[in-house]
Amino acid sequence: MPENSKLQPAKLGKNFDPVDHSNRNFFFSLILSVLLHWLIYFLFEHREDFFPSKPKLVKLNPENLLVLKRGHSQDPSKNTQGAPKPTLAGPQKPPTPPTPPTPPTPPKPIEKPKPEPKPKPKPKPEPKKPDHKHKALKKVEKVEEKKIVEEKKEEKKIVEQKVEQKVEHKKVEEKKPVKKEFDPNQLSFLPKEVAPPRQENNKGLDNQTRRDIDELYGEEFGDLGTAEKDFIRNNLRDIGRITQKYLEYPQVAAYLGQDGTNAVEFYLHPNGDITDLKIIIGSEYKMLDDNTLKTIQIAYKDYPRPKTKTLIRIRVRYYLGGN
C-alpha cells in the first residue's frame, strides 16, 4: 500500500496541552471506597435500631418455679400456725390539725396604791360677837348713814350741772363766726369757682369706659372741650368694639404664643378721617403693635363721627384662649 494510505494522527490545535487525569480518578475512587466501608460499618453497628429482631418465646418448666404464699417465708421455722388473716383497710380518718399553742398571757401591770386624799380640816366657825349696843344707838347710826348718802347725791348733781354749763359755753364759742382779715392784695371778694369732681361727671358711664378714661387720658381729660368729653364718654366703648371686630390675630404671633394689650392714640375728625396715629403703650411684641395700626387704618371708616376734632385713645387686646 502506498505511504499516504497510512493512518496519521489527528492534528490538534497549537494551544492544546494534554492533561493526565489518572491521579484525579485515583483520589475519587479512594474517597468513594472509604465512604462505602464506613456506611457498611455504621449499618452493622446499628442494625438493631434499623432492623429490630422479633422476641423469641421460651418454654418454662413449672417445677422450677418457686411460689411463695402470703404470710409464709422460705424459712420453715418462721411459719407459725394461726396467723391473723389480713383484713380490709377501713376508711382513713382525716388527720386532725395540730392545735396552735396558746400565746402566753401578758402579766397584768401592778397597780400602785393610790394615796388616799387627806380630809381637809373644816374651818372652825368664829364665835359671834355679842351685840352689846343698845337699840337706840342702832337707830341713830342708820339716820346718820341716810344723811351721808343724801349729801353725796347732792354733790353729784352739782358737779353734773357745772359740767353741762362748761359744755354749753364751749358750743357757744364755737358758733361765733370768725372774722376774715382784709387782704389788700385780694381785690375780689367773690367766692372762687370750685371745679366739680371727675367722678360726678362720669357717674353714668360703665366701669370699663371710666377705667379707660382714667388710665389713658388722666388729667388731660379735664383740658378737653365739652363736646370732646361728651363724645368720648358716649362713643369710646363703641370705637373699641369696632376695632376688636376688625382685629385679626397674626398667625406667626399665635404660633409663637404672643399675646398682650397695647394702646393707640389718634385724632378723629368730623369728616371721618384720622390723623397722628401712633402707639402710646406697647405690648412688648412689635408684630402685635404693627397689626394694631393696620387694623385701625381699616376700621376707622365705621367709627362714629364727632362734631369737632377729638383725641381718641383706646386699648386693643390680644388673647390666646389656650393660655
PDB file of N, CA and C in Angstrom, residues 117-123:
ATOM      1  N   PRO A 117     -56.804  60.683 149.704  1.00  0.00           N
ATOM      2  CA  PRO A 117     -56.796  62.129 149.997  1.00  0.00           C
ATOM      3  C   PRO A 117     -57.066  62.375 151.482  1.00  0.00           C
ATOM      4  N   LYS A 118     -56.238  63.228 151.991  1.00  0.00           N
ATOM      5  CA  LYS A 118     -56.405  63.571 153.410  1.00  0.00           C
ATOM      6  C   LYS A 118     -57.596  64.504 153.570  1.00  0.00           C
ATOM      7  N   PRO A 119     -58.401  64.247 154.502  1.00  0.00           N
ATOM      8  CA  PRO A 119     -59.565  65.140 154.715  1.00  0.00           C
ATOM      9  C   PRO A 119     -59.104  66.522 155.175  1.00  0.00           C
ATOM     10  N   LYS A 120     -59.638  67.511 154.459  1.00  0.00           N
ATOM     11  CA  LYS A 120     -59.289  68.885 154.821  1.00  0.00           C
ATOM     12  C   LYS A 120     -59.948  69.248 156.158  1.00  0.00           C
ATOM     13  N   PRO A 121     -59.200  69.934 156.945  1.00  0.00           N
ATOM     14  CA  PRO A 121     -59.800  70.340 158.239  1.00  0.00           C
ATOM     15  C   PRO A 121     -60.863  71.402 158.023  1.00  0.00           C
ATOM     16  N   LYS A 122     -61.986  71.178 158.573  1.00  0.00           N
ATOM     17  CA  LYS A 122     -63.090  72.127 158.451  1.00  0.00           C
ATOM     18  C   LYS A 122     -62.779  73.383 159.258  1.00  0.00           C
ATOM     19  N   PRO A 123     -63.035  74.546 158.609  1.00  0.00           N
ATOM     20  CA  PRO A 123     -62.778  75.785 159.378  1.00  0.00           C
ATOM     21  C   PRO A 123     -63.740  75.892 160.561  1.00  0.00           C
TER      22      PRO A 123
END
